[in-house]
PDB file of C-alpha atoms in Angstrom:
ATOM      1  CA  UNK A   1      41.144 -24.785 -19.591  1.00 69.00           C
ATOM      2  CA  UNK A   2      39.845 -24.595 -15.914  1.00 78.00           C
ATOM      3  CA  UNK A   3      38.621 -21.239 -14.311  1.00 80.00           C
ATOM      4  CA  UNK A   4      41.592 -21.137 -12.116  1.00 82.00           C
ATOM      5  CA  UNK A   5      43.980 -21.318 -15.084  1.00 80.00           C
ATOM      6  CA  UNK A   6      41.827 -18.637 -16.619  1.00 82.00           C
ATOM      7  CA  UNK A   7      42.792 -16.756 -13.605  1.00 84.00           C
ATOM      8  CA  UNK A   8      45.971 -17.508 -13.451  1.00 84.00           C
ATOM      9  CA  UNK A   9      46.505 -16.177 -17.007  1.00 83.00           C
ATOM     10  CA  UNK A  10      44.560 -13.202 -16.306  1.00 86.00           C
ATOM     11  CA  UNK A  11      46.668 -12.808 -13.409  1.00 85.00           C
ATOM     12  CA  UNK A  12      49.682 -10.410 -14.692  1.00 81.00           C
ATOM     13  CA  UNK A  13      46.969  -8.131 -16.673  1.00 87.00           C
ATOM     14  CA  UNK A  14      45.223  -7.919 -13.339  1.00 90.00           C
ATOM     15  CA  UNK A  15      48.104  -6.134 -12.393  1.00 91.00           C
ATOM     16  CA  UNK A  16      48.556  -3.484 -15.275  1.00 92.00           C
ATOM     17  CA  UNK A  17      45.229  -2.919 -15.055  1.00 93.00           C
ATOM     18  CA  UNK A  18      45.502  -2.089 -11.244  1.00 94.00           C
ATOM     19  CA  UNK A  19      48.763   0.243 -11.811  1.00 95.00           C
ATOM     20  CA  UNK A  20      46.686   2.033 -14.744  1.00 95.00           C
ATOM     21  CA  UNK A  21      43.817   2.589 -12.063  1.00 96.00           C
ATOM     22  CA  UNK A  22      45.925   3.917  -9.328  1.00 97.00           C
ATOM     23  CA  UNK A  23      48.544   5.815 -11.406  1.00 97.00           C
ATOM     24  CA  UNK A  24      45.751   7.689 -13.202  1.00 97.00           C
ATOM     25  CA  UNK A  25      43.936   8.223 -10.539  1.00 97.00           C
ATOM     26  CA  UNK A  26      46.632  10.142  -8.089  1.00 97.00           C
ATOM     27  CA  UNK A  27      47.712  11.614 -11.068  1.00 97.00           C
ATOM     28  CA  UNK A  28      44.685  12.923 -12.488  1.00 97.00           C
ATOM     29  CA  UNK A  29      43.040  14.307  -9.001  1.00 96.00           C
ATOM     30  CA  UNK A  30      46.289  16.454  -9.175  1.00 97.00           C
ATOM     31  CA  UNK A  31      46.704  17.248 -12.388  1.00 97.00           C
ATOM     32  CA  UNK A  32      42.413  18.374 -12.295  1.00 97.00           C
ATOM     33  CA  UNK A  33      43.037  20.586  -8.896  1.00 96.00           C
ATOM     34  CA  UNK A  34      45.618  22.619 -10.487  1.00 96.00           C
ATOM     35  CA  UNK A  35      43.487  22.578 -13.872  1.00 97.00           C
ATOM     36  CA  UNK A  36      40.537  23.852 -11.859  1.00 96.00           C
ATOM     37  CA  UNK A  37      42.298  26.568 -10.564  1.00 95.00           C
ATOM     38  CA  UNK A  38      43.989  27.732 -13.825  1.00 96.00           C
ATOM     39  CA  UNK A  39      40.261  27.994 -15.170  1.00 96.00           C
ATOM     40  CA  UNK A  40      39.037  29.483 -12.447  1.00 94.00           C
ATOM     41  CA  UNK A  41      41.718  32.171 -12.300  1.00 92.00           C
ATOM     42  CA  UNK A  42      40.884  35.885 -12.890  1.00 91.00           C
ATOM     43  CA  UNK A  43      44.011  36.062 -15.817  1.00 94.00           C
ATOM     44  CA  UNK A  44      41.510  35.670 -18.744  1.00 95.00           C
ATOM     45  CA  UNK A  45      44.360  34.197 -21.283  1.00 96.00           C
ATOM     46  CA  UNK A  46      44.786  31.655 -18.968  1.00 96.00           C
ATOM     47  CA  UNK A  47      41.431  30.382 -17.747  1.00 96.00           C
ATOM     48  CA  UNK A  48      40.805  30.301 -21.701  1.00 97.00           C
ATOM     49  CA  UNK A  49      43.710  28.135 -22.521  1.00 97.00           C
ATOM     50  CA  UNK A  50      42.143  25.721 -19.267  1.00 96.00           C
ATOM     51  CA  UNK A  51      38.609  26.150 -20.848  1.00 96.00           C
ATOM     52  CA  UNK A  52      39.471  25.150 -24.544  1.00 97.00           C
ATOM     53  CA  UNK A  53      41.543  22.172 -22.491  1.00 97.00           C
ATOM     54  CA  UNK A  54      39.209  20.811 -20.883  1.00 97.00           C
ATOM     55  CA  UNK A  55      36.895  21.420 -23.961  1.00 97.00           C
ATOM     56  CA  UNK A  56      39.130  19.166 -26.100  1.00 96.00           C
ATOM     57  CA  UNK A  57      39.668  16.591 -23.657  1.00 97.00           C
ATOM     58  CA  UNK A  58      36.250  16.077 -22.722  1.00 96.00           C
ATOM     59  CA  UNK A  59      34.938  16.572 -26.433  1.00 96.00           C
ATOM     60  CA  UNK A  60      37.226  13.988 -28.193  1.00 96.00           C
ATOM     61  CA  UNK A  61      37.288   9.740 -27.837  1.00 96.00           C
ATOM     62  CA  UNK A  62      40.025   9.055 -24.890  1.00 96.00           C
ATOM     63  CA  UNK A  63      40.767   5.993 -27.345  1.00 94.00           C
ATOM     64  CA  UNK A  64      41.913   8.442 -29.663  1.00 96.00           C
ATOM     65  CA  UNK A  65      43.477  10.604 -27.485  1.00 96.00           C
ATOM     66  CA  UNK A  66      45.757   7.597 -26.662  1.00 96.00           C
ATOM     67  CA  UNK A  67      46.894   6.972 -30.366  1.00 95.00           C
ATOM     68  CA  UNK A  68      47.881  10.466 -29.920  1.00 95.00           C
ATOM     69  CA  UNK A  69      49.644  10.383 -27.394  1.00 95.00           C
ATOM     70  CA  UNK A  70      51.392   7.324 -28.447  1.00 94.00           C
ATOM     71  CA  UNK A  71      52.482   8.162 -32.036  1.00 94.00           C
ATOM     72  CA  UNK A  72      52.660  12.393 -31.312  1.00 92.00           C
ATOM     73  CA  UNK A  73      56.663  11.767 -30.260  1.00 91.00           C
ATOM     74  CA  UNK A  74      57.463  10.004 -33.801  1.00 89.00           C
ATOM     75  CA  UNK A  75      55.386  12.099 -36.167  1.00 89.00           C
ATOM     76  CA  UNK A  76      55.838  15.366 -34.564  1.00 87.00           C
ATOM     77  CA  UNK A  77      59.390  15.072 -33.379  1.00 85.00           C
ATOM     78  CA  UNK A  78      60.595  12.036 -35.081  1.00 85.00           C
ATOM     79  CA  UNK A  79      61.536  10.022 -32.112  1.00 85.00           C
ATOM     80  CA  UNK A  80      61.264   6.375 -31.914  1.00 86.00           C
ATOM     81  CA  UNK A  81      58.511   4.760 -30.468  1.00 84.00           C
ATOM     82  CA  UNK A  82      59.868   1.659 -28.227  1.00 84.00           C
ATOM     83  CA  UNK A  83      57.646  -1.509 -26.649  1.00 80.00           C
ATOM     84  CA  UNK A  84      58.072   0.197 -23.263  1.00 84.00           C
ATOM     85  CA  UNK A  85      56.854   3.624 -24.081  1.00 92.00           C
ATOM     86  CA  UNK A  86      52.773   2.020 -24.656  1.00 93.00           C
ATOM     87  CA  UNK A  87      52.005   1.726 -20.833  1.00 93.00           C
ATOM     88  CA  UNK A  88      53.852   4.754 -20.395  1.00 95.00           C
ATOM     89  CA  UNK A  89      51.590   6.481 -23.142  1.00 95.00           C
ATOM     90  CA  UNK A  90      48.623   4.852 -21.701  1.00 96.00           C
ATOM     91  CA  UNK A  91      49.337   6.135 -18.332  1.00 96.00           C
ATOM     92  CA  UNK A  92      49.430   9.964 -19.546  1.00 96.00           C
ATOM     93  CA  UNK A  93      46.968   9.490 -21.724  1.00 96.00           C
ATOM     94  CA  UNK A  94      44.524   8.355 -19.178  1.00 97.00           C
ATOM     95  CA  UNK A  95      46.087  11.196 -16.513  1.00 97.00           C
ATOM     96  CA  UNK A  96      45.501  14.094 -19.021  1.00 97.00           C
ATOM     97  CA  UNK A  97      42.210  12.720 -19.952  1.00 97.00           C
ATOM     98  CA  UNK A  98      40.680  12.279 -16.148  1.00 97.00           C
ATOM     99  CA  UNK A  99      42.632  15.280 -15.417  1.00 97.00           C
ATOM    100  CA  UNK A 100      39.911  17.321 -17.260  1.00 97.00           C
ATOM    101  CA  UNK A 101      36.763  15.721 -16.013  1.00 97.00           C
ATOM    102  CA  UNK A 102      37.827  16.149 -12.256  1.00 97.00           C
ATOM    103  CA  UNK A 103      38.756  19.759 -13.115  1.00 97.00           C
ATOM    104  CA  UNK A 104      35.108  20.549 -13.950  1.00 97.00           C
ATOM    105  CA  UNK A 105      34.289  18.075 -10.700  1.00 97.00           C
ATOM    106  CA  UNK A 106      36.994  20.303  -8.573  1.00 96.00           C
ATOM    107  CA  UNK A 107      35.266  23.672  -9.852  1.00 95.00           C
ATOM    108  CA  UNK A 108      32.011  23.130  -9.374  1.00 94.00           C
ATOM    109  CA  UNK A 109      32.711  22.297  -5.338  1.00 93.00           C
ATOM    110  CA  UNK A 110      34.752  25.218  -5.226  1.00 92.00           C
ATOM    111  CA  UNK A 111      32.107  27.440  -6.918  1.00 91.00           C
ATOM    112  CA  UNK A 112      28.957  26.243  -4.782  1.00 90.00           C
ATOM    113  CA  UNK A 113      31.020  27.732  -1.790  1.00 88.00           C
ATOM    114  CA  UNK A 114      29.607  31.131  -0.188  1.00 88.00           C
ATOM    115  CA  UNK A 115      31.382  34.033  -0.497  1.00 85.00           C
ATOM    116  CA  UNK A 116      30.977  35.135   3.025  1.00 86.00           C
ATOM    117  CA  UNK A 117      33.513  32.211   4.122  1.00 87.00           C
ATOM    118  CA  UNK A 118      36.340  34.153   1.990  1.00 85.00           C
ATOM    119  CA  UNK A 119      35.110  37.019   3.437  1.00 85.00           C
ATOM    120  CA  UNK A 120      34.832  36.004   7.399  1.00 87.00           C
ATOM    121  CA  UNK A 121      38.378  34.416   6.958  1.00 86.00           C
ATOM    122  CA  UNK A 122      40.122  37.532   5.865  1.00 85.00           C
ATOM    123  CA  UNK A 123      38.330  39.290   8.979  1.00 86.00           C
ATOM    124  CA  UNK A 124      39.849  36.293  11.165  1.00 85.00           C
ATOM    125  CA  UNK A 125      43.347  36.879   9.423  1.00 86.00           C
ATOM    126  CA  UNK A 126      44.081  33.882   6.903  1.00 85.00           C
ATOM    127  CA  UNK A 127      45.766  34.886   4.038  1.00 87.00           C
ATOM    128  CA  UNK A 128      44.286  33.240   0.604  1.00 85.00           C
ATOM    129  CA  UNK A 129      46.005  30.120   0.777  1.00 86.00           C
ATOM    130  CA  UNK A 130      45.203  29.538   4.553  1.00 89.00           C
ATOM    131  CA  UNK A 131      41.618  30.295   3.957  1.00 90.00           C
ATOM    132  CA  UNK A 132      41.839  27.519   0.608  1.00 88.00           C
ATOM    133  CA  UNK A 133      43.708  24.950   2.452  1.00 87.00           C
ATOM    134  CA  UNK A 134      41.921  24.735   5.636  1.00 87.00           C
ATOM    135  CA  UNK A 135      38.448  26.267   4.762  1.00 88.00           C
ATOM    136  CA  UNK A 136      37.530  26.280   1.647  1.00 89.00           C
ATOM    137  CA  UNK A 137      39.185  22.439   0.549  1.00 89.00           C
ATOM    138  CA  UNK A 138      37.570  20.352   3.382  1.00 88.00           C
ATOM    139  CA  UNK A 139      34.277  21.257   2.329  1.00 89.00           C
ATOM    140  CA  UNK A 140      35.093  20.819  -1.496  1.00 91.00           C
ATOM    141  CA  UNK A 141      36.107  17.273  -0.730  1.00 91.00           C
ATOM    142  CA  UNK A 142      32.717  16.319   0.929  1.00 90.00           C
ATOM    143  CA  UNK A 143      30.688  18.164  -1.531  1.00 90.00           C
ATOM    144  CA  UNK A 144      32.742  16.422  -4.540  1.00 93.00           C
ATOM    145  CA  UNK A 145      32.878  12.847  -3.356  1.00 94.00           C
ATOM    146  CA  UNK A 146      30.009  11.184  -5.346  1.00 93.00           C
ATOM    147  CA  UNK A 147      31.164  12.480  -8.477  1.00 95.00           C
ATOM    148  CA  UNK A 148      34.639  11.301  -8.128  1.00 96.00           C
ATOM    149  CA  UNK A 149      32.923   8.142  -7.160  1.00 95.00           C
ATOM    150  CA  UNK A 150      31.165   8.038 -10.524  1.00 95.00           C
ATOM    151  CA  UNK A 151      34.217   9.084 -12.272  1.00 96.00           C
ATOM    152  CA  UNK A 152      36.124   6.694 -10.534  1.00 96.00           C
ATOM    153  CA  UNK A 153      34.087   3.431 -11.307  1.00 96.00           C
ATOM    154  CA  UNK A 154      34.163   4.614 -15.091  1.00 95.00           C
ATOM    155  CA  UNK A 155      37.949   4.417 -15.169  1.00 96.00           C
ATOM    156  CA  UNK A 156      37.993   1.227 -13.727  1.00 95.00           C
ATOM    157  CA  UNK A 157      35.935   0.305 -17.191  1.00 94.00           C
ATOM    158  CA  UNK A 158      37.717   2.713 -19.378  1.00 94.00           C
ATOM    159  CA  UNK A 159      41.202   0.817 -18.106  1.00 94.00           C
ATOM    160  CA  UNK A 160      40.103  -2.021 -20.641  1.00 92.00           C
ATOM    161  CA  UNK A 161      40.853   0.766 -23.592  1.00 93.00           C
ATOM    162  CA  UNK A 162      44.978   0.463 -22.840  1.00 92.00           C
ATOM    163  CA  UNK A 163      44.197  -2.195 -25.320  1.00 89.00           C
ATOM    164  CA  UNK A 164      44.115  -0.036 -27.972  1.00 88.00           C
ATOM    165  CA  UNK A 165      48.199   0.241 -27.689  1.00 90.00           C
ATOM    166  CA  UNK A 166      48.127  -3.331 -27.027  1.00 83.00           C
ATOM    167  CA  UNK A 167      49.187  -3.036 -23.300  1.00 90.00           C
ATOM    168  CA  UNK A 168      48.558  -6.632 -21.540  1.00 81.00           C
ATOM    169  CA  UNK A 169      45.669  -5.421 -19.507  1.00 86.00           C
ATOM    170  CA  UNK A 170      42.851  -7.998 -17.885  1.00 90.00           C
ATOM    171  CA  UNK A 171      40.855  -6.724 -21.384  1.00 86.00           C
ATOM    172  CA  UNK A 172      43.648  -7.523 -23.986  1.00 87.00           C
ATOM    173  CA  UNK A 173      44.416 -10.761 -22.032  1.00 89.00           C
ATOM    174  CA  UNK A 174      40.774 -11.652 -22.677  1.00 89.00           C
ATOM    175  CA  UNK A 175      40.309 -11.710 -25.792  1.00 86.00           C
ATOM    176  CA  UNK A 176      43.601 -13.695 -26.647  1.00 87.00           C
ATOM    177  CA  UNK A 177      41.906 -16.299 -24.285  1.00 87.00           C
ATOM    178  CA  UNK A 178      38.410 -16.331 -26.029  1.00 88.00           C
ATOM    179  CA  UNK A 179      40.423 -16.781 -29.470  1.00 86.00           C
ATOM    180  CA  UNK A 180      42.902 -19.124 -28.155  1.00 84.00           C
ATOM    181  CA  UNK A 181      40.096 -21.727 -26.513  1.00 79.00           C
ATOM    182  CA  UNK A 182      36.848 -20.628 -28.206  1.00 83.00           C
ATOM    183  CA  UNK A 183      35.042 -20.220 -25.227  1.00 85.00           C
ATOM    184  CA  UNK A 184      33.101 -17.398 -23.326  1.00 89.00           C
ATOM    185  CA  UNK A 185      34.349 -18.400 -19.776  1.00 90.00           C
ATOM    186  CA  UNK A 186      37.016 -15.869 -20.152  1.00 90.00           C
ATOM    187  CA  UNK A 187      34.565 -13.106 -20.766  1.00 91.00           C
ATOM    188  CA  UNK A 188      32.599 -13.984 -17.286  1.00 92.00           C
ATOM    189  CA  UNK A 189      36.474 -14.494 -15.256  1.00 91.00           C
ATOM    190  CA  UNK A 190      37.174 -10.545 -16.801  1.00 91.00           C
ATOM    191  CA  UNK A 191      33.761  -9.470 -16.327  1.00 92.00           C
ATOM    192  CA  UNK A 192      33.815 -10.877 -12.830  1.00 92.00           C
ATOM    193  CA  UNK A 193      36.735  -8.990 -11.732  1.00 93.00           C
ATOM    194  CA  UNK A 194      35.885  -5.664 -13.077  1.00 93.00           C
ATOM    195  CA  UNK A 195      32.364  -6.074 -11.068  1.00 95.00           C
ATOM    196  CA  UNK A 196      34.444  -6.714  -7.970  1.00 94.00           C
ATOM    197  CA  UNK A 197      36.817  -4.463  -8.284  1.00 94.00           C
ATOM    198  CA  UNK A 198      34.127  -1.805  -8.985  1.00 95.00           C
ATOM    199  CA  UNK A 199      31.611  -2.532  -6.066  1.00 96.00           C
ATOM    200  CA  UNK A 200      35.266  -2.611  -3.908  1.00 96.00           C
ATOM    201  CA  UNK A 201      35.332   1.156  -5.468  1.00 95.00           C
ATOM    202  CA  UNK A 202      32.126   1.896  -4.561  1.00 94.00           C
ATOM    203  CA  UNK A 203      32.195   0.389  -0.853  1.00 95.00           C
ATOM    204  CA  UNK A 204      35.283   2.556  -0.368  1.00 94.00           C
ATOM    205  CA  UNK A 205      34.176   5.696  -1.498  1.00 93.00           C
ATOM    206  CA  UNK A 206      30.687   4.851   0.876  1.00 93.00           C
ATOM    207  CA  UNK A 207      32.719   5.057   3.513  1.00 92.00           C
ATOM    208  CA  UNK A 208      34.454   7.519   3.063  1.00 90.00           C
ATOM    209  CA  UNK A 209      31.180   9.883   2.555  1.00 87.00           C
ATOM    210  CA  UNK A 210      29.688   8.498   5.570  1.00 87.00           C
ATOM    211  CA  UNK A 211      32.917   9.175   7.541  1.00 85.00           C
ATOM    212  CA  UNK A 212      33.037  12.936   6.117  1.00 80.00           C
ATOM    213  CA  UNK A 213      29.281  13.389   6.805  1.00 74.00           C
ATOM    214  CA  UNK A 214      29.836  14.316  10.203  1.00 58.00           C
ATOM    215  CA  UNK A 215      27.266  17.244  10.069  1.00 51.00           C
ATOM    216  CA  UNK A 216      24.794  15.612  10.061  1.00 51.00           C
TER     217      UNK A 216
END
């Protein structure tokens, strides 16, 4: 077998593996805003419940979490698990598992802002969520961007654990190829693309630092 068939058969993983990256992501930068809030809210019950969260989430194998997540519906509720419910399950499991590391991400850019911006914009007139959306969020994003950067290039990698529910990813592709033809070419096509797709990752988010750097 050629490269290009390689390719070719690596082809329709490519594009779960893609849809896993961009799904999680959106979902998860979401999902870790509101979570940052919820911890960083002055109802102690509830920044708890955020704190143990996160705790859990960040403390325990994502692999695992994903077996959760998959067979939690049959063996908690008794529902049936069907074929088409493992991306599905991959896709939350991923969101709630990013979900917590951008949270932390999210609260410490909120947290290295002064206090004398809240207080200057309620002298100027902006209610709290004025002063959060167009103060206090602007300068979160710059200040966060290299850490989301970091996190971002690791779930490109971590995408290759949807294998574990046997999702046809560019990993779980893979190694059917290597068994199938005994060779290590498939190894260098997959390791190939995640490079690419990675430094593509890291060129974006590059740019997009330089382009908020406009201080200095």
């Amino acid at each position: 077998m050629t490269v290009m068939d390689i390719i070719k058969q690596l082809s329709s993983g490519m594009g779960i593996t893609l849809e896993i990256f961009f799904v999680t992501l959106v979902t998860s930068l979401i999902l870790g805003l509101a979570l940052a809030l919820i911890r960083m809210s002055k109802i102690q019950i509830l920044s708890l419940l955020a704190k143990i969260y996160i705790s859990i989430m960040r403390g325990t194998p994502l692999m695992l979490q994903l077996l959760v997540v998959y067979f939690g519906p049959y063996f908690i509720f008794g529902i049936q698990i069907t074929r088409t419910y493992r991306l599905t399950a991959v896709l939350i499991g991923f969101s709630l598992n990013y979900a917590a590391y951008f949270a932390e991400i999210y609260r410490a850019g909120i947290s290295a802002i002064p206090e004398g911006q809240y207080e200057a914009a309620k002298l100027l007139g902006y209610s709290k969520l004025q002063t959060f959306v167009h103060i206090i969020m602007p300068q979160v994003i710059k200040r966060i961007i290299p850490p989301v950067a970091n996190e971002t290039i690791t779930l490109v990698k971590d995408t290759s654990l949807a294998f574990t529910l046997a999702v046809a990813e560019v990993f779980t592709l893979t190694k059917q190829l290597v068994a199938a033809e005994s060779s290590m070419i498939p190894f260098v096509v997959a390791g190939v693309f995640y490079y690419i797709f990675n430094l593509l990752v890291a060129l974006f988010f590059d740019y997009l630092e330089k382009r908020l750097s406009y201080y200095r």
